[in-house]
mmCIF file with all atom_site columns, C-alpha atoms in Angstrom:
data_model
loop_
_atom_site.group_PDB
_atom_site.id
_atom_site.type_symbol
_atom_site.label_atom_id
_atom_site.label_alt_id
_atom_site.label_comp_id
_atom_site.label_asym_id
_atom_site.label_entity_id
_atom_site.label_seq_id
_atom_site.pdbx_PDB_ins_code
_atom_site.Cartn_x
_atom_site.Cartn_y
_atom_site.Cartn_z
_atom_site.occupancy
_atom_site.B_iso_or_equiv
_atom_site.pdbx_formal_charge
_atom_site.auth_seq_id
_atom_site.auth_comp_id
_atom_site.auth_asym_id
_atom_site.auth_atom_id
_atom_site.pdbx_PDB_model_num
ATOM 1   C CA . UNK M 1 1   ? 163.937 -160.777 -61.447 1.00 88.00 ? 9   UNK M CA 1
ATOM 2   C CA . UNK M 1 2   ? 167.544 -159.653 -60.989 1.00 93.00 ? 10  UNK M CA 1
ATOM 3   C CA . UNK M 1 3   ? 168.629 -157.831 -57.848 1.00 94.00 ? 11  UNK M CA 1
ATOM 4   C CA . UNK M 1 4   ? 171.763 -155.809 -57.156 1.00 95.00 ? 12  UNK M CA 1
ATOM 5   C CA . UNK M 1 5   ? 172.852 -153.767 -54.182 1.00 95.00 ? 13  UNK M CA 1
ATOM 6   C CA . UNK M 1 6   ? 170.818 -150.747 -55.308 1.00 97.00 ? 14  UNK M CA 1
ATOM 7   C CA . UNK M 1 7   ? 168.537 -152.018 -58.058 1.00 97.00 ? 15  UNK M CA 1
ATOM 8   C CA . UNK M 1 8   ? 165.771 -154.441 -58.939 1.00 97.00 ? 16  UNK M CA 1
ATOM 9   C CA . UNK M 1 9   ? 165.413 -155.478 -62.582 1.00 96.00 ? 17  UNK M CA 1
ATOM 10  C CA . UNK M 1 10  ? 162.069 -157.054 -63.360 1.00 95.00 ? 18  UNK M CA 1
ATOM 11  C CA . UNK M 1 11  ? 159.623 -157.439 -66.222 1.00 92.00 ? 19  UNK M CA 1
ATOM 12  C CA . UNK M 1 12  ? 157.682 -154.227 -66.738 1.00 93.00 ? 20  UNK M CA 1
ATOM 13  C CA . UNK M 1 13  ? 154.016 -154.125 -65.759 1.00 91.00 ? 21  UNK M CA 1
ATOM 14  C CA . UNK M 1 14  ? 151.192 -151.860 -66.862 1.00 90.00 ? 22  UNK M CA 1
ATOM 15  C CA . UNK M 1 15  ? 151.963 -149.604 -63.907 1.00 93.00 ? 23  UNK M CA 1
ATOM 16  C CA . UNK M 1 16  ? 155.410 -148.911 -65.433 1.00 93.00 ? 24  UNK M CA 1
ATOM 17  C CA . UNK M 1 17  ? 154.078 -147.607 -68.736 1.00 93.00 ? 25  UNK M CA 1
ATOM 18  C CA . UNK M 1 18  ? 154.058 -143.927 -67.749 1.00 94.00 ? 26  UNK M CA 1
ATOM 19  C CA . UNK M 1 19  ? 157.695 -143.987 -66.603 1.00 95.00 ? 27  UNK M CA 1
ATOM 20  C CA . UNK M 1 20  ? 158.817 -145.808 -69.743 1.00 94.00 ? 28  UNK M CA 1
ATOM 21  C CA . UNK M 1 21  ? 156.733 -143.513 -71.971 1.00 94.00 ? 29  UNK M CA 1
ATOM 22  C CA . UNK M 1 22  ? 158.436 -140.510 -70.336 1.00 96.00 ? 30  UNK M CA 1
ATOM 23  C CA . UNK M 1 23  ? 161.921 -141.932 -71.021 1.00 95.00 ? 31  UNK M CA 1
ATOM 24  C CA . UNK M 1 24  ? 161.157 -142.681 -74.673 1.00 94.00 ? 32  UNK M CA 1
ATOM 25  C CA . UNK M 1 25  ? 159.584 -139.240 -75.090 1.00 96.00 ? 33  UNK M CA 1
ATOM 26  C CA . UNK M 1 26  ? 162.587 -137.371 -73.658 1.00 96.00 ? 34  UNK M CA 1
ATOM 27  C CA . UNK M 1 27  ? 164.738 -135.909 -76.465 1.00 96.00 ? 35  UNK M CA 1
ATOM 28  C CA . UNK M 1 28  ? 167.853 -135.970 -74.253 1.00 95.00 ? 36  UNK M CA 1
ATOM 29  C CA . UNK M 1 29  ? 167.414 -139.666 -73.419 1.00 93.00 ? 37  UNK M CA 1
ATOM 30  C CA . UNK M 1 30  ? 166.768 -140.513 -77.067 1.00 92.00 ? 38  UNK M CA 1
ATOM 31  C CA . UNK M 1 31  ? 169.472 -138.265 -78.563 1.00 91.00 ? 39  UNK M CA 1
ATOM 32  C CA . UNK M 1 32  ? 171.769 -141.209 -79.345 1.00 91.00 ? 40  UNK M CA 1
ATOM 33  C CA . UNK M 1 33  ? 169.148 -143.967 -79.431 1.00 90.00 ? 41  UNK M CA 1
ATOM 34  C CA . UNK M 1 34  ? 166.620 -142.915 -82.030 1.00 89.00 ? 42  UNK M CA 1
ATOM 35  C CA . UNK M 1 35  ? 163.585 -140.721 -82.471 1.00 90.00 ? 43  UNK M CA 1
ATOM 36  C CA . UNK M 1 36  ? 161.382 -139.956 -79.499 1.00 93.00 ? 44  UNK M CA 1
ATOM 37  C CA . UNK M 1 37  ? 158.406 -142.286 -79.245 1.00 95.00 ? 45  UNK M CA 1
ATOM 38  C CA . UNK M 1 38  ? 154.716 -141.647 -78.852 1.00 94.00 ? 46  UNK M CA 1
ATOM 39  C CA . UNK M 1 39  ? 152.891 -143.575 -76.122 1.00 94.00 ? 47  UNK M CA 1
ATOM 40  C CA . UNK M 1 40  ? 151.660 -146.047 -78.753 1.00 94.00 ? 48  UNK M CA 1
ATOM 41  C CA . UNK M 1 41  ? 155.195 -146.559 -80.073 1.00 93.00 ? 49  UNK M CA 1
ATOM 42  C CA . UNK M 1 42  ? 156.441 -147.014 -76.507 1.00 92.00 ? 50  UNK M CA 1
ATOM 43  C CA . UNK M 1 43  ? 153.764 -149.630 -75.852 1.00 92.00 ? 51  UNK M CA 1
ATOM 44  C CA . UNK M 1 44  ? 154.811 -151.455 -79.038 1.00 91.00 ? 52  UNK M CA 1
ATOM 45  C CA . UNK M 1 45  ? 158.424 -151.431 -77.831 1.00 88.00 ? 53  UNK M CA 1
ATOM 46  C CA . UNK M 1 46  ? 157.400 -152.826 -74.441 1.00 88.00 ? 54  UNK M CA 1
ATOM 47  C CA . UNK M 1 47  ? 155.397 -155.574 -76.179 1.00 88.00 ? 55  UNK M CA 1
ATOM 48  C CA . UNK M 1 48  ? 158.287 -156.404 -78.525 1.00 86.00 ? 56  UNK M CA 1
ATOM 49  C CA . UNK M 1 49  ? 160.672 -156.772 -75.591 1.00 85.00 ? 57  UNK M CA 1
ATOM 50  C CA . UNK M 1 50  ? 158.141 -158.914 -73.709 1.00 85.00 ? 58  UNK M CA 1
ATOM 51  C CA . UNK M 1 51  ? 157.969 -161.211 -76.735 1.00 83.00 ? 59  UNK M CA 1
ATOM 52  C CA . UNK M 1 52  ? 161.726 -161.801 -76.555 1.00 86.00 ? 60  UNK M CA 1
ATOM 53  C CA . UNK M 1 53  ? 161.281 -163.435 -73.166 1.00 80.00 ? 61  UNK M CA 1
ATOM 54  C CA . UNK M 1 54  ? 158.627 -165.793 -74.491 1.00 79.00 ? 62  UNK M CA 1
ATOM 55  C CA . UNK M 1 55  ? 160.642 -166.704 -77.592 1.00 84.00 ? 63  UNK M CA 1
ATOM 56  C CA . UNK M 1 56  ? 164.236 -166.561 -76.353 1.00 84.00 ? 64  UNK M CA 1
ATOM 57  C CA . UNK M 1 57  ? 164.124 -166.780 -72.566 1.00 84.00 ? 65  UNK M CA 1
ATOM 58  C CA . UNK M 1 58  ? 165.558 -163.313 -72.060 1.00 87.00 ? 66  UNK M CA 1
ATOM 59  C CA . UNK M 1 59  ? 164.518 -159.726 -72.540 1.00 88.00 ? 67  UNK M CA 1
ATOM 60  C CA . UNK M 1 60  ? 164.691 -156.233 -71.132 1.00 92.00 ? 68  UNK M CA 1
ATOM 61  C CA . UNK M 1 61  ? 163.686 -155.356 -67.590 1.00 94.00 ? 69  UNK M CA 1
ATOM 62  C CA . UNK M 1 62  ? 162.372 -152.286 -65.897 1.00 95.00 ? 70  UNK M CA 1
ATOM 63  C CA . UNK M 1 63  ? 165.157 -150.929 -63.683 1.00 97.00 ? 71  UNK M CA 1
ATOM 64  C CA . UNK M 1 64  ? 163.939 -149.647 -60.349 1.00 97.00 ? 72  UNK M CA 1
ATOM 65  C CA . UNK M 1 65  ? 165.656 -148.375 -57.232 1.00 97.00 ? 73  UNK M CA 1
ATOM 66  C CA . UNK M 1 66  ? 165.503 -150.758 -54.288 1.00 95.00 ? 74  UNK M CA 1
ATOM 67  C CA . UNK M 1 67  ? 165.137 -147.923 -51.774 1.00 95.00 ? 75  UNK M CA 1
ATOM 68  C CA . UNK M 1 68  ? 161.902 -146.449 -53.104 1.00 95.00 ? 76  UNK M CA 1
ATOM 69  C CA . UNK M 1 69  ? 160.936 -148.610 -56.123 1.00 95.00 ? 77  UNK M CA 1
ATOM 70  C CA . UNK M 1 70  ? 161.265 -145.608 -58.481 1.00 95.00 ? 78  UNK M CA 1
ATOM 71  C CA . UNK M 1 71  ? 161.384 -146.665 -62.135 1.00 96.00 ? 79  UNK M CA 1
ATOM 72  C CA . UNK M 1 72  ? 164.654 -145.297 -63.524 1.00 97.00 ? 80  UNK M CA 1
ATOM 73  C CA . UNK M 1 73  ? 165.408 -147.247 -66.702 1.00 96.00 ? 81  UNK M CA 1
ATOM 74  C CA . UNK M 1 74  ? 165.206 -150.218 -69.015 1.00 94.00 ? 82  UNK M CA 1
ATOM 75  C CA . UNK M 1 75  ? 168.036 -152.745 -69.369 1.00 95.00 ? 83  UNK M CA 1
ATOM 76  C CA . UNK M 1 76  ? 168.527 -156.297 -70.499 1.00 95.00 ? 84  UNK M CA 1
ATOM 77  C CA . UNK M 1 77  ? 169.322 -158.767 -73.220 1.00 96.00 ? 85  UNK M CA 1
ATOM 78  C CA . UNK M 1 78  ? 167.664 -159.238 -76.586 1.00 93.00 ? 86  UNK M CA 1
ATOM 79  C CA . UNK M 1 79  ? 168.321 -161.020 -79.848 1.00 93.00 ? 87  UNK M CA 1
ATOM 80  C CA . UNK M 1 80  ? 170.738 -159.081 -82.059 1.00 92.00 ? 88  UNK M CA 1
ATOM 81  C CA . UNK M 1 81  ? 168.987 -156.834 -84.551 1.00 85.00 ? 89  UNK M CA 1
ATOM 82  C CA . UNK M 1 82  ? 167.981 -158.418 -87.858 1.00 86.00 ? 90  UNK M CA 1
ATOM 83  C CA . UNK M 1 83  ? 169.942 -157.292 -90.890 1.00 87.00 ? 91  UNK M CA 1
ATOM 84  C CA . UNK M 1 84  ? 172.975 -156.308 -88.807 1.00 90.00 ? 92  UNK M CA 1
ATOM 85  C CA . UNK M 1 85  ? 176.292 -158.049 -88.056 1.00 92.00 ? 93  UNK M CA 1
ATOM 86  C CA . UNK M 1 86  ? 174.954 -158.984 -84.587 1.00 93.00 ? 94  UNK M CA 1
ATOM 87  C CA . UNK M 1 87  ? 171.873 -160.809 -85.874 1.00 92.00 ? 95  UNK M CA 1
ATOM 88  C CA . UNK M 1 88  ? 171.520 -164.136 -84.076 1.00 91.00 ? 96  UNK M CA 1
ATOM 89  C CA . UNK M 1 89  ? 173.707 -163.089 -81.150 1.00 94.00 ? 97  UNK M CA 1
ATOM 90  C CA . UNK M 1 90  ? 172.736 -161.994 -77.642 1.00 96.00 ? 98  UNK M CA 1
ATOM 91  C CA . UNK M 1 91  ? 172.747 -158.200 -77.400 1.00 96.00 ? 99  UNK M CA 1
ATOM 92  C CA . UNK M 1 92  ? 172.766 -156.110 -74.230 1.00 97.00 ? 100 UNK M CA 1
ATOM 93  C CA . UNK M 1 93  ? 171.334 -152.622 -73.987 1.00 95.00 ? 101 UNK M CA 1
ATOM 94  C CA . UNK M 1 94  ? 170.263 -149.997 -71.498 1.00 96.00 ? 102 UNK M CA 1
ATOM 95  C CA . UNK M 1 95  ? 168.451 -146.707 -71.154 1.00 95.00 ? 103 UNK M CA 1
ATOM 96  C CA . UNK M 1 96  ? 168.115 -144.513 -68.066 1.00 96.00 ? 104 UNK M CA 1
ATOM 97  C CA . UNK M 1 97  ? 165.957 -141.496 -67.364 1.00 96.00 ? 105 UNK M CA 1
ATOM 98  C CA . UNK M 1 98  ? 167.974 -138.277 -67.060 1.00 94.00 ? 106 UNK M CA 1
ATOM 99  C CA . UNK M 1 99  ? 167.743 -137.756 -63.278 1.00 95.00 ? 107 UNK M CA 1
ATOM 100 C CA . UNK M 1 100 ? 169.711 -140.974 -62.756 1.00 94.00 ? 108 UNK M CA 1
ATOM 101 C CA . UNK M 1 101 ? 172.552 -140.396 -65.217 1.00 94.00 ? 109 UNK M CA 1
ATOM 102 C CA . UNK M 1 102 ? 176.078 -140.340 -63.830 1.00 94.00 ? 110 UNK M CA 1
ATOM 103 C CA . UNK M 1 103 ? 175.307 -142.337 -60.672 1.00 96.00 ? 111 UNK M CA 1
ATOM 104 C CA . UNK M 1 104 ? 176.584 -145.736 -61.817 1.00 96.00 ? 112 UNK M CA 1
ATOM 105 C CA . UNK M 1 105 ? 173.135 -147.276 -62.234 1.00 97.00 ? 113 UNK M CA 1
ATOM 106 C CA . UNK M 1 106 ? 173.537 -148.183 -65.922 1.00 96.00 ? 114 UNK M CA 1
ATOM 107 C CA . UNK M 1 107 ? 176.778 -150.044 -65.211 1.00 96.00 ? 115 UNK M CA 1
ATOM 108 C CA . UNK M 1 108 ? 175.296 -151.804 -62.193 1.00 97.00 ? 116 UNK M CA 1
ATOM 109 C CA . UNK M 1 109 ? 172.260 -152.938 -64.182 1.00 97.00 ? 117 UNK M CA 1
ATOM 110 C CA . UNK M 1 110 ? 174.343 -153.979 -67.195 1.00 97.00 ? 118 UNK M CA 1
ATOM 111 C CA . UNK M 1 111 ? 176.832 -155.983 -65.079 1.00 97.00 ? 119 UNK M CA 1
ATOM 112 C CA . UNK M 1 112 ? 173.903 -157.810 -63.482 1.00 97.00 ? 120 UNK M CA 1
ATOM 113 C CA . UNK M 1 113 ? 172.419 -158.564 -66.923 1.00 96.00 ? 121 UNK M CA 1
ATOM 114 C CA . UNK M 1 114 ? 175.772 -159.851 -68.188 1.00 96.00 ? 122 UNK M CA 1
ATOM 115 C CA . UNK M 1 115 ? 176.091 -162.156 -65.162 1.00 95.00 ? 123 UNK M CA 1
ATOM 116 C CA . UNK M 1 116 ? 172.538 -163.370 -65.726 1.00 95.00 ? 124 UNK M CA 1
ATOM 117 C CA . UNK M 1 117 ? 173.302 -163.918 -69.420 1.00 94.00 ? 125 UNK M CA 1
ATOM 118 C CA . UNK M 1 118 ? 176.354 -166.048 -68.686 1.00 95.00 ? 126 UNK M CA 1
ATOM 119 C CA . UNK M 1 119 ? 174.380 -168.103 -66.146 1.00 93.00 ? 127 UNK M CA 1
ATOM 120 C CA . UNK M 1 120 ? 171.226 -168.569 -68.229 1.00 92.00 ? 128 UNK M CA 1
ATOM 121 C CA . UNK M 1 121 ? 172.314 -168.669 -71.889 1.00 92.00 ? 129 UNK M CA 1
ATOM 122 C CA . UNK M 1 122 ? 174.854 -170.616 -73.904 1.00 91.00 ? 130 UNK M CA 1
ATOM 123 C CA . UNK M 1 123 ? 176.054 -167.483 -75.722 1.00 93.00 ? 131 UNK M CA 1
ATOM 124 C CA . UNK M 1 124 ? 179.772 -167.511 -76.444 1.00 94.00 ? 132 UNK M CA 1
ATOM 125 C CA . UNK M 1 125 ? 179.769 -163.710 -76.369 1.00 95.00 ? 133 UNK M CA 1
ATOM 126 C CA . UNK M 1 126 ? 177.396 -160.869 -75.649 1.00 97.00 ? 134 UNK M CA 1
ATOM 127 C CA . UNK M 1 127 ? 177.421 -157.857 -77.945 1.00 97.00 ? 135 UNK M CA 1
ATOM 128 C CA . UNK M 1 128 ? 176.362 -154.236 -77.677 1.00 97.00 ? 136 UNK M CA 1
ATOM 129 C CA . UNK M 1 129 ? 175.735 -151.741 -80.439 1.00 95.00 ? 137 UNK M CA 1
ATOM 130 C CA . UNK M 1 130 ? 175.366 -147.991 -80.352 1.00 95.00 ? 138 UNK M CA 1
ATOM 131 C CA . UNK M 1 131 ? 175.634 -144.989 -82.588 1.00 94.00 ? 139 UNK M CA 1
ATOM 132 C CA . UNK M 1 132 ? 179.258 -144.110 -83.316 1.00 94.00 ? 140 UNK M CA 1
ATOM 133 C CA . UNK M 1 133 ? 178.660 -140.705 -81.753 1.00 94.00 ? 141 UNK M CA 1
ATOM 134 C CA . UNK M 1 134 ? 177.356 -142.185 -78.466 1.00 95.00 ? 142 UNK M CA 1
ATOM 135 C CA . UNK M 1 135 ? 180.615 -141.952 -76.559 1.00 94.00 ? 143 UNK M CA 1
ATOM 136 C CA . UNK M 1 136 ? 179.019 -142.274 -73.110 1.00 93.00 ? 144 UNK M CA 1
ATOM 137 C CA . UNK M 1 137 ? 177.677 -145.732 -73.932 1.00 95.00 ? 145 UNK M CA 1
ATOM 138 C CA . UNK M 1 138 ? 180.984 -146.720 -75.487 1.00 96.00 ? 146 UNK M CA 1
ATOM 139 C CA . UNK M 1 139 ? 182.821 -145.750 -72.283 1.00 96.00 ? 147 UNK M CA 1
ATOM 140 C CA . UNK M 1 140 ? 180.393 -147.901 -70.285 1.00 96.00 ? 148 UNK M CA 1
ATOM 141 C CA . UNK M 1 141 ? 180.881 -150.801 -72.706 1.00 96.00 ? 149 UNK M CA 1
ATOM 142 C CA . UNK M 1 142 ? 184.623 -150.606 -72.060 1.00 97.00 ? 150 UNK M CA 1
ATOM 143 C CA . UNK M 1 143 ? 184.054 -150.450 -68.282 1.00 96.00 ? 151 UNK M CA 1
ATOM 144 C CA . UNK M 1 144 ? 181.986 -153.627 -68.610 1.00 96.00 ? 152 UNK M CA 1
ATOM 145 C CA . UNK M 1 145 ? 184.992 -155.356 -70.188 1.00 96.00 ? 153 UNK M CA 1
ATOM 146 C CA . UNK M 1 146 ? 183.631 -155.168 -73.714 1.00 97.00 ? 154 UNK M CA 1
ATOM 147 C CA . UNK M 1 147 ? 186.005 -154.539 -76.608 1.00 97.00 ? 155 UNK M CA 1
ATOM 148 C CA . UNK M 1 148 ? 185.284 -152.649 -79.809 1.00 97.00 ? 156 UNK M CA 1
ATOM 149 C CA . UNK M 1 149 ? 184.975 -154.847 -82.900 1.00 94.00 ? 157 UNK M CA 1
ATOM 150 C CA . UNK M 1 150 ? 185.677 -152.314 -85.694 1.00 93.00 ? 158 UNK M CA 1
ATOM 151 C CA . UNK M 1 151 ? 185.329 -155.000 -88.360 1.00 92.00 ? 159 UNK M CA 1
ATOM 152 C CA . UNK M 1 152 ? 181.695 -155.427 -87.314 1.00 92.00 ? 160 UNK M CA 1
ATOM 153 C CA . UNK M 1 153 ? 180.761 -151.723 -87.398 1.00 94.00 ? 161 UNK M CA 1
ATOM 154 C CA . UNK M 1 154 ? 177.890 -151.098 -89.784 1.00 93.00 ? 162 UNK M CA 1
ATOM 155 C CA . UNK M 1 155 ? 175.291 -148.755 -91.189 1.00 92.00 ? 163 UNK M CA 1
ATOM 156 C CA . UNK M 1 156 ? 172.117 -149.526 -89.230 1.00 91.00 ? 164 UNK M CA 1
ATOM 157 C CA . UNK M 1 157 ? 169.233 -150.315 -91.584 1.00 88.00 ? 165 UNK M CA 1
ATOM 158 C CA . UNK M 1 158 ? 166.629 -148.904 -89.165 1.00 86.00 ? 166 UNK M CA 1
ATOM 159 C CA . UNK M 1 159 ? 167.835 -145.328 -89.721 1.00 90.00 ? 167 UNK M CA 1
ATOM 160 C CA . UNK M 1 160 ? 167.403 -143.060 -92.750 1.00 89.00 ? 168 UNK M CA 1
ATOM 161 C CA . UNK M 1 161 ? 170.374 -142.357 -95.003 1.00 91.00 ? 169 UNK M CA 1
ATOM 162 C CA . UNK M 1 162 ? 170.805 -138.852 -93.580 1.00 91.00 ? 170 UNK M CA 1
ATOM 163 C CA . UNK M 1 163 ? 170.459 -139.842 -89.911 1.00 91.00 ? 171 UNK M CA 1
ATOM 164 C CA . UNK M 1 164 ? 173.789 -139.622 -88.030 1.00 91.00 ? 172 UNK M CA 1
ATOM 165 C CA . UNK M 1 165 ? 172.636 -142.471 -85.739 1.00 91.00 ? 173 UNK M CA 1
ATOM 166 C CA . UNK M 1 166 ? 172.897 -144.933 -88.620 1.00 92.00 ? 174 UNK M CA 1
ATOM 167 C CA . UNK M 1 167 ? 176.702 -145.168 -88.186 1.00 94.00 ? 175 UNK M CA 1
ATOM 168 C CA . UNK M 1 168 ? 176.835 -147.960 -85.595 1.00 94.00 ? 176 UNK M CA 1
ATOM 169 C CA . UNK M 1 169 ? 179.701 -149.485 -83.649 1.00 96.00 ? 177 UNK M CA 1
ATOM 170 C CA . UNK M 1 170 ? 179.868 -152.973 -82.171 1.00 96.00 ? 178 UNK M CA 1
ATOM 171 C CA . UNK M 1 171 ? 181.389 -154.026 -78.860 1.00 97.00 ? 179 UNK M CA 1
ATOM 172 C CA . UNK M 1 172 ? 181.569 -157.585 -77.502 1.00 97.00 ? 180 UNK M CA 1
ATOM 173 C CA . UNK M 1 173 ? 182.585 -159.514 -74.436 1.00 97.00 ? 181 UNK M CA 1
ATOM 174 C CA . UNK M 1 174 ? 183.522 -163.172 -74.539 1.00 95.00 ? 182 UNK M CA 1
ATOM 175 C CA . UNK M 1 175 ? 182.054 -165.720 -72.150 1.00 93.00 ? 183 UNK M CA 1
ATOM 176 C CA . UNK M 1 176 ? 184.372 -165.641 -69.109 1.00 87.00 ? 184 UNK M CA 1
ATOM 177 C CA . UNK M 1 177 ? 184.835 -169.431 -68.916 1.00 77.00 ? 185 UNK M CA 1
ATOM 178 C CA . UNK M 1 178 ? 185.720 -169.512 -72.646 1.00 59.00 ? 186 UNK M CA 1
ATOM 179 C CA . UNK M 1 179 ? 188.668 -167.160 -72.099 1.00 51.00 ? 187 UNK M CA 1
ATOM 180 C CA . UNK M 1 180 ? 190.570 -169.426 -69.693 1.00 43.00 ? 188 UNK M CA 1
#
């Protein structure tokens, strides 16, 4: 579990499925992430992320508000996607339900996950990828201290040739103690 001033990040439970299903089924939430998911596809995603914790010691967390325990998102670390330039690295990502956009929650959760990653992994850098058109995530990546790595940008193999989300950009942040 990771706690911040306003948030609790914890492994999702069965009781969180409906909130996560709703996020993955929302076309606005998924507009720059990928196709909307059915409940079965959402459950498979939850299971995949749970497996990262067992295999790698890190994974994504349900993001909930401290004040009322409302489930508002999904954020954490995962192994970099296979067949991409970030394969084998530690990758950070986030997703928030629409009512909580623009309130600083994604940045708060991501900063907490970065701090956890530096404390609990030996990664020399943490990367983030997103669709080239996803400017909101790119702005947040910059606010987190991440820098664009244009030489690592790629065509994501998980998307069809005509899908505009396939054009992916890479950002990275170096381990703070490695910079000094």
